[in-house]
Coordinates of N, CA, C and O in Angstrom, one line a residue:
M233 N 174.4 152.1 -17.4 CA 174.5 151.9 -16.0 C 176.1 151.8 -15.6 O 176.8 151.2 -16.3
N234 N 176.4 152.2 -14.6 CA 177.8 152.3 -14.1 C 178.2 150.9 -13.5 O 177.5 150.4 -12.5
V235 N 179.1 150.2 -14.1 CA 179.5 148.9 -13.7 C 180.0 148.8 -12.4 O 180.0 148.0 -11.5
K236 N 181.0 149.9 -12.1 CA 181.7 150.0 -10.8 C 180.8 150.2 -9.7 O 180.8 149.5 -8.7
A237 N 179.7 151.1 -9.8 CA 178.7 151.3 -8.7 C 177.9 150.0 -8.5 O 177.5 149.7 -7.3
T238 N 177.5 149.2 -9.6 CA 176.7 148.1 -9.5 C 177.6 146.9 -8.7 O 177.1 146.3 -7.7
L239 N 178.8 146.9 -9.0 CA 179.7 146.0 -8.3 C 179.9 146.3 -6.9 O 179.9 145.4 -6.0
T240 N 180.1 147.5 -6.7 CA 180.3 148.0 -5.2 C 179.0 147.7 -4.4 O 179.0 147.1 -3.3
S241 N 177.7 147.9 -5.0 CA 176.5 147.5 -4.3 C 176.4 146.1 -4.1 O 175.9 145.8 -3.0
L242 N 176.8 145.3 -4.9 CA 176.8 143.8 -4.8 C 177.7 143.3 -3.6 O 177.3 142.5 -2.7
V243 N 178.8 143.9 -3.6 CA 179.8 143.6 -2.6 C 179.3 144.0 -1.3 O 179.3 143.2 -0.3
L244 N 178.7 145.2 -1.1 CA 178.2 145.8 0.1 C 177.0 144.9 0.6 O 176.9 144.4 1.8
A245 N 176.1 144.5 -0.3 CA 175.0 143.7 -0.1 C 175.4 142.2 0.4 O 174.8 141.7 1.5
S246 N 176.4 141.8 -0.1 CA 176.8 140.3 0.2 C 177.5 140.4 1.6 O 177.3 139.5 2.3
S247 N 178.2 141.5 1.9 CA 178.8 141.5 3.2 C 177.8 141.8 4.4 O 178.0 141.2 5.5
L248 N 176.8 142.5 4.0 CA 175.7 142.7 5.0 C 175.0 141.3 5.3 O 174.7 140.9 6.3
Y249 N 174.7 140.7 4.2 CA 174.1 139.3 4.2 C 174.9 138.4 5.1 O 174.4 137.5 5.8
A250 N 176.3 138.3 5.0 CA 177.1 137.5 5.4 C 177.1 137.5 7.1 O 177.3 136.7 7.7
G251 N 176.7 138.7 7.5 CA 176.6 138.9 8.9 C 175.4 138.3 9.6 O 175.3 138.1 10.7
C252 N 174.6 137.7 8.8 CA 173.2 137.3 9.3 C 173.3 135.8 8.8 O 172.3 135.2 8.3
S253 N 174.2 135.0 9.1 CA 174.4 133.7 8.7 C 173.5 132.8 9.5 O 173.1 133.0 10.6
S254 N 173.0 131.6 8.9 CA 172.2 130.7 9.5 C 172.9 129.9 10.4 O 174.2 129.7 10.3
P255 N 172.3 129.2 11.5 CA 173.3 128.3 12.3 C 173.4 127.1 11.5 O 172.9 126.7 10.6
E256 N 174.6 126.5 12.1 CA 175.0 125.1 11.5 C 173.9 124.1 11.6 O 173.0 124.2 12.5
P257 N 173.8 123.3 10.7 CA 172.7 122.2 10.7 C 172.9 121.5 12.1 O 174.0 121.1 12.6
G258 N 171.7 121.3 12.7 CA 171.7 120.6 14.1 C 171.8 121.5 15.3 O 171.7 121.2 16.4
Q259 N 172.1 123.0 15.0 CA 172.2 123.9 16.1 C 170.9 124.8 16.0 O 170.3 125.2 15.0
N260 N 170.5 125.1 17.2 CA 169.3 126.0 17.3 C 169.8 127.4 17.2 O 171.0 127.8 17.7
P261 N 169.0 128.4 16.6 CA 169.5 129.7 16.7 C 169.4 130.3 18.1 O 168.9 129.7 19.0
A262 N 170.2 131.4 18.2 CA 170.2 132.0 19.5 C 168.9 132.5 20.0 O 168.2 133.0 19.2
P263 N 168.6 132.3 21.3 CA 167.2 132.8 21.7 C 167.1 134.4 21.7 O 168.1 135.0 21.7
L264 N 166.0 134.7 21.5 CA 165.7 136.2 21.3 C 165.7 136.9 22.6 O 165.1 136.3 23.7
E265 N 166.5 137.9 22.8 CA 166.7 138.6 23.8 C 165.4 139.2 24.5 O 165.3 139.6 25.5
Y266 N 164.5 139.7 23.6 CA 163.5 140.6 24.0 C 162.2 139.6 24.5 O 161.3 140.1 25.0
A267 N 162.4 138.2 24.6 CA 161.3 137.4 24.9 C 160.8 137.7 26.3 O 159.7 137.8 26.6
S268 N 161.7 137.9 27.3 CA 161.2 138.1 28.7 C 160.7 139.6 28.8 O 159.9 139.9 29.7
I269 N 161.3 140.5 28.0 CA 160.8 141.9 28.1 C 159.3 141.9 27.5 O 158.4 142.7 28.3
H270 N 158.8 141.1 26.6 CA 157.4 141.3 26.1 C 156.8 140.1 26.5 O 155.8 139.7 25.9
Q271 N 156.8 139.6 27.9 CA 156.0 138.5 28.5 C 154.7 139.0 28.6 O 154.3 140.1 29.1
S272 N 153.7 138.1 28.3 CA 152.3 138.4 28.5 C 152.0 138.5 30.0 O 152.6 137.9 30.8
P273 N 150.9 139.3 30.3 CA 150.6 139.3 31.8 C 150.0 138.0 32.2 O 150.3 137.6 33.4
Q274 N 149.6 137.2 31.4 CA 149.1 135.9 31.8 C 150.2 135.0 32.2 O 150.0 134.2 33.2
V275 N 151.3 135.0 31.4 CA 152.5 134.1 31.7 C 153.0 134.7 33.1 O 153.5 133.9 33.8
A276 N 153.1 136.1 33.2 CA 153.7 136.5 34.5 C 152.9 136.3 35.6 O 153.4 135.8 36.6
F277 N 151.4 136.0 35.5 CA 150.7 135.5 36.6 C 151.0 134.1 36.9 O 151.0 133.8 37.9
A278 N 151.1 133.3 35.9 CA 151.4 131.9 36.0 C 152.7 131.7 36.8 O 152.9 130.9 37.6
E279 N 153.7 132.5 36.4 CA 155.0 132.4 36.9 C 154.9 132.8 38.4 O 155.6 132.3 39.2
W280 N 154.1 133.8 38.6 CA 153.8 134.3 40.2 C 153.3 133.0 40.9 O 153.5 132.7 41.9
M281 N 152.3 132.4 40.2 CA 151.7 131.2 40.9 C 152.6 130.2 41.2 O 152.7 129.7 42.3
V282 N 153.6 129.8 40.4 CA 154.7 128.9 40.5 C 155.6 129.4 41.6 O 155.9 128.7 42.5
A283 N 156.0 130.7 41.6 CA 156.9 131.1 42.6 C 156.3 131.2 44.0 O 157.2 131.0 45.0
N284 N 154.9 131.2 44.0 CA 154.3 131.3 45.3 C 153.7 129.9 45.7 O 152.8 129.9 46.7
D285 N 154.2 128.9 45.0 CA 153.7 127.5 45.1 C 152.1 127.4 45.2 O 151.5 126.6 46.0
V286 N 151.5 128.0 44.3 CA 150.0 128.0 44.1 C 149.7 126.7 43.3 O 150.3 126.8 42.0
K287 N 148.8 125.8 43.6 CA 148.6 124.5 42.8 C 147.1 124.9 42.2 O 146.3 125.3 42.9
Y288 N 147.0 124.6 40.9 CA 145.7 124.6 40.3 C 145.2 123.1 40.2 O 145.8 122.4 39.6
F289 N 144.1 122.9 40.9 CA 143.5 121.6 40.9 C 142.2 121.8 39.8 O 141.3 122.4 40.1
G290 N 142.3 121.0 38.7 CA 141.3 121.2 37.7 C 141.0 119.8 37.0 O 141.7 118.9 36.9
S291 N 139.9 119.9 36.1 CA 139.5 118.9 35.3 C 139.0 119.4 33.9 O 137.8 119.4 33.7
P292 N 139.9 119.8 33.1 CA 139.6 120.5 31.9 C 138.9 119.6 30.7 O 138.2 120.2 29.9
A293 N 138.9 118.3 30.9 CA 138.3 117.6 29.9 C 136.7 117.7 30.0 O 136.2 117.5 29.1
W294 N 136.2 118.0 31.2 CA 134.6 118.1 31.3 C 134.2 119.2 32.1 O 133.0 119.7 32.1
C295 N 135.2 120.1 32.7 CA 134.8 121.2 33.6 C 134.7 122.6 32.9 O 135.8 123.0 32.5
P296 N 133.5 123.1 32.5 CA 133.6 124.4 31.8 C 134.4 125.5 32.4 O 135.1 126.3 31.8
P297 N 134.3 125.7 33.9 CA 135.2 126.7 34.4 C 136.6 126.5 34.3 O 137.5 127.4 34.2
C298 N 137.1 125.2 34.3 CA 138.4 124.8 34.1 C 138.8 125.2 32.8 O 139.9 125.7 32.5
Q299 N 138.1 124.9 31.7 CA 138.3 125.2 30.4 C 138.5 126.8 30.2 O 139.3 127.3 29.4
K300 N 137.5 127.5 30.8 CA 137.6 129.0 30.8 C 139.0 129.5 31.4 O 139.5 130.4 30.7
L301 N 139.3 129.0 32.6 CA 140.5 129.4 33.1 C 141.8 129.1 32.1 O 142.6 130.0 32.0
E302 N 141.7 128.1 31.6 CA 143.0 127.7 30.7 C 143.0 128.6 29.5 O 143.9 129.0 28.9
Y303 N 141.7 128.9 28.9 CA 141.6 129.9 27.8 C 142.1 131.2 28.2 O 142.8 131.9 27.5
D304 N 141.5 131.7 29.5 CA 142.0 133.0 30.0 C 143.4 133.2 30.2 O 144.1 134.1 30.0
L305 N 144.0 132.0 30.7 CA 145.5 132.0 31.1 C 146.4 132.0 29.9 O 147.5 132.3 29.9
T306 N 145.9 131.6 28.7 CA 146.5 131.4 27.4 C 147.3 130.1 27.5 O 147.8 129.6 28.5
P307 N 147.6 129.4 26.3 CA 148.2 128.3 26.3 C 149.7 128.4 26.9 O 150.2 127.5 27.5
D308 N 150.4 129.6 26.6 CA 151.8 129.8 27.3 C 151.7 129.9 28.8 O 152.5 129.3 29.5
G309 N 150.6 130.5 29.3 CA 150.5 130.6 30.8 C 150.1 129.2 31.4 O 150.8 129.0 32.4
F310 N 149.4 128.5 30.8 CA 148.9 127.2 31.3 C 150.2 126.3 31.2 O 150.5 125.5 32.1
A311 N 151.1 126.5 30.1 CA 152.2 125.7 30.0 C 153.1 125.8 31.2 O 153.9 124.9 31.5
V312 N 153.2 127.0 31.6 CA 154.1 127.3 32.8 C 153.6 126.5 34.0 O 154.5 126.0 34.7
L313 N 152.2 126.4 34.2 CA 151.8 125.6 35.3 C 152.1 124.2 35.2 O 152.6 123.4 36.1
E314 N 151.8 123.7 33.9 CA 152.1 122.3 33.6 C 153.7 122.0 33.9 O 154.0 120.9 34.5
R315 N 154.4 122.7 33.1 CA 155.9 122.5 33.2 C 156.4 122.4 34.7 O 157.3 121.7 34.9
N316 N 155.9 123.3 35.4 CA 156.4 123.3 36.9 C 155.5 122.4 37.9 O 155.8 122.5 39.0
R317 N 154.7 121.6 37.3 CA 153.8 120.7 38.0 C 153.0 121.5 39.1 O 152.8 120.9 40.3
N318 N 152.5 122.6 38.5 CA 151.5 123.4 39.5 C 150.2 123.1 39.0 O 149.2 123.7 39.6
F319 N 149.9 122.4 38.1 CA 148.6 121.9 37.7 C 148.3 120.4 38.0 O 149.3 119.5 37.7
V320 N 147.3 120.1 38.5 CA 147.0 118.9 39.1 C 145.7 118.4 38.3 O 144.6 119.0 38.7
E321 N 145.7 117.4 37.6 CA 144.5 116.7 36.9 C 143.6 116.0 38.1 O 144.1 115.2 38.6
C322 N 142.4 116.6 38.3 CA 141.6 115.9 39.4 C 140.8 114.7 38.8 O 140.5 113.7 39.4
S323 N 140.3 114.9 37.6 CA 139.4 113.8 37.0 C 139.3 114.1 35.6 O 139.1 115.2 35.0
N324 N 139.5 113.0 34.7 CA 139.3 113.1 33.3 C 138.1 112.2 32.9 O 137.9 112.0 31.8
N325 N 137.3 111.7 33.9 CA 136.2 110.9 33.4 C 134.8 111.5 33.9 O 134.1 110.8 34.7
F326 N 134.6 112.8 33.7 CA 133.4 113.5 33.8 C 133.0 113.6 35.4 O 131.8 113.4 35.6
G327 N 133.9 113.7 36.3 CA 133.7 114.0 37.7 C 133.3 112.6 38.4 O 132.7 112.9 39.5
E328 N 133.4 111.5 37.9 CA 133.0 110.3 38.4 C 133.8 110.1 39.7 O 133.4 109.5 40.7
S329 N 135.1 110.4 39.7 CA 135.9 110.3 40.8 C 137.1 111.3 40.7 O 137.5 111.7 39.7
L330 N 137.7 111.6 41.9 CA 138.8 112.6 41.9 C 140.1 111.7 42.0 O 140.1 110.5 42.7
S331 N 141.1 112.3 41.6 CA 142.4 111.6 41.7 C 142.8 111.6 43.2 O 142.4 112.4 44.0
Q332 N 143.8 110.7 43.5 CA 144.1 110.6 44.8 C 144.9 111.9 45.4 O 144.6 112.4 46.5
Q333 N 145.7 112.5 44.5 CA 146.3 113.7 44.8 C 145.2 114.9 45.1 O 145.4 115.8 46.1
C334 N 144.1 114.9 44.4 CA 143.1 115.9 44.6 C 142.4 115.7 45.9 O 142.1 116.5 46.9
T335 N 142.1 114.4 46.3 CA 141.4 113.9 47.4 C 142.3 114.3 48.6 O 141.8 114.8 49.7
D336 N 143.6 113.9 48.6 CA 144.4 114.3 49.7 C 144.7 115.7 50.0 O 144.7 116.1 51.1
A337 N 144.4 116.6 49.0 CA 144.5 118.1 49.1 C 143.2 118.6 49.6 O 143.2 119.8 49.9
G338 N 142.1 117.9 49.6 CA 140.8 118.3 50.2 C 139.9 118.9 49.1 O 139.1 119.7 49.5
V339 N 140.3 118.8 47.9 CA 139.5 119.4 46.7 C 138.0 118.8 46.9 O 137.8 117.5 46.8
K340 N 137.1 119.5 46.9 CA 135.6 119.3 46.9 C 135.0 119.8 45.6 O 134.0 119.3 45.2
V341 N 135.6 120.8 45.0 CA 135.1 121.4 43.7 C 136.2 121.8 42.8 O 137.3 122.2 43.3
V342 N 136.0 121.5 41.5 CA 137.1 122.1 40.5 C 136.4 123.1 39.9 O 135.3 123.2 39.4
P343 N 137.3 124.1 39.4 CA 138.7 124.3 39.7 C 138.9 124.7 41.2 O 138.0 125.3 41.9
S344 N 139.9 124.4 41.8 CA 140.4 124.9 43.1 C 141.8 125.3 43.1 O 142.5 124.8 42.2
F345 N 142.2 126.0 44.1 CA 143.7 126.6 44.0 C 144.1 126.5 45.5 O 143.3 127.0 46.4
G346 N 145.3 126.0 45.7 CA 145.9 125.8 47.1 C 147.3 126.3 47.1 O 148.0 126.2 46.1
A347 N 147.6 126.6 48.3 CA 149.1 127.0 48.5 C 149.3 126.8 50.0 O 148.3 127.0 50.9
P348 N 150.5 126.6 50.4 CA 150.8 126.3 51.9 C 150.4 127.6 52.8 O 150.0 127.4 53.9
W349 N 150.4 128.8 52.3 CA 150.2 130.0 53.0 C 148.6 130.3 53.0 O 148.3 131.2 53.6
L350 N 147.9 129.7 52.1 CA 146.5 130.0 52.2 C 145.7 129.1 53.3 O 146.2 128.0 53.6
E351 N 144.7 129.6 53.8 CA 143.9 128.9 54.8 C 142.8 128.2 54.1 O 141.8 128.7 53.7
G352 N 143.1 126.9 53.7 CA 142.2 126.1 52.9 C 142.4 126.4 51.3 O 143.3 126.9 50.9
L353 N 141.4 126.0 50.6 CA 141.5 126.0 49.1 C 140.6 127.3 48.7 O 139.6 127.5 49.3
V354 N 141.0 127.8 47.6 CA 140.1 128.8 46.9 C 139.5 127.9 45.9 O 140.1 127.4 44.9
G355 N 138.0 127.9 46.0 CA 137.3 127.2 44.9 C 136.5 128.0 44.0 O 136.1 129.1 44.4
G356 N 136.4 127.5 42.8 CA 135.5 128.1 41.7 C 136.4 129.1 41.0 O 137.7 129.5 41.2
Y357 N 135.8 129.5 39.7 CA 136.6 130.5 38.9 C 135.5 131.2 38.1 O 134.6 130.8 37.6
L358 N 135.7 132.6 38.2 CA 135.0 133.5 37.3 C 135.9 134.2 36.3 O 135.4 134.2 35.1
N359 N 136.8 134.7 36.7 CA 137.8 135.3 35.6 C 139.2 135.6 36.3 O 139.4 135.3 37.6
L360 N 140.3 135.8 35.6 CA 141.6 136.0 36.2 C 141.7 137.1 37.2 O 142.6 136.9 38.2
E361 N 141.1 138.1 36.9 CA 141.2 139.3 37.9 C 140.7 139.0 39.3 O 141.3 139.2 40.3
I362 N 139.5 138.2 39.4 CA 139.0 137.7 40.6 C 139.9 136.8 41.3 O 140.3 136.9 42.6
L363 N 140.4 135.8 40.5 CA 141.3 134.8 41.0 C 142.6 135.4 41.5 O 143.0 135.3 42.7
A364 N 143.2 136.5 40.8 CA 144.3 137.0 41.2 C 144.2 137.8 42.6 O 145.0 137.8 43.5
R365 N 142.9 138.6 42.6 CA 142.7 139.2 43.9 C 142.6 138.2 45.0 O 143.1 138.5 46.2
D366 N 141.9 137.1 44.8 CA 141.7 136.1 46.0 C 142.9 135.5 46.4 O 143.2 135.1 47.5
L367 N 143.9 135.4 45.5 CA 145.3 134.9 45.8 C 146.3 135.9 46.2 O 147.4 135.6 46.7
G368 N 145.8 137.2 46.1 CA 146.9 138.1 46.6 C 148.0 138.6 45.6 O 149.0 139.1 46.0
Y369 N 147.5 138.3 44.3 CA 148.5 138.8 43.3 C 148.6 140.4 43.2 O 147.6 141.1 43.2
P370 N 149.9 140.9 43.0 CA 150.0 142.4 43.1 C 149.6 143.2 41.9 O 149.9 144.3 41.8
G371 N 149.2 142.5 40.8 CA 149.0 143.2 39.5 C 147.6 142.7 38.9 O 146.9 142.0 39.7
N372 N 147.4 143.1 37.7 CA 146.2 142.7 36.8 C 146.8 141.6 35.9 O 147.6 141.9 35.1
P373 N 146.3 140.3 36.1 CA 146.8 139.2 35.2 C 146.5 139.4 33.7 O 146.8 138.6 33.0
Q374 N 145.7 140.4 33.3 CA 145.2 140.6 32.0 C 145.9 141.9 31.4 O 145.6 142.0 30.2
S375 N 146.3 142.7 32.1 CA 146.9 144.0 31.6 C 148.2 144.4 32.0 O 148.7 145.5 31.5
D376 N 148.8 143.9 33.0 CA 150.2 144.6 33.3 C 151.1 143.3 33.9 O 150.7 142.3 34.2
N377 N 152.3 143.7 34.0 CA 153.3 142.7 34.6 C 153.9 143.4 35.9 O 154.4 144.4 35.8
P378 N 153.8 142.7 37.1 CA 154.3 143.3 38.3 C 155.8 143.4 38.4 O 156.1 144.0 39.3
N379 N 156.5 142.8 37.7 CA 157.9 142.7 37.7 C 158.6 144.0 37.2 O 158.2 144.5 36.3

């Protein structure tokens, strides 16, 4: 085996590896640039809800349609609503009483959805496509991104 060729290969390999250094301890790696390009349609729908001030009033602890909505929206989509305070917990004790915020908003059934531009609340949930249509979303929250 050629020693010079082997040595050259090692030097080249180590220089390539050096370009991919780890961050210093205590530092986070740089965020991936493609994260927003490959956004799920459910997250795009949740961000649209936030941008359009749509509030989701629900009780996922005991309400099967609320649980279905959160499943359909995916954990990332639901996290967008929680992080931006667009999710309001109405009851966590099996519907015995509504929170004051839900009572003040006029919630009679969970899940419900409200926005300043809606005439009243949109109540109930069957699937994301129907909810999106009822709210005026310009795309399909399960298969495309309107942005």
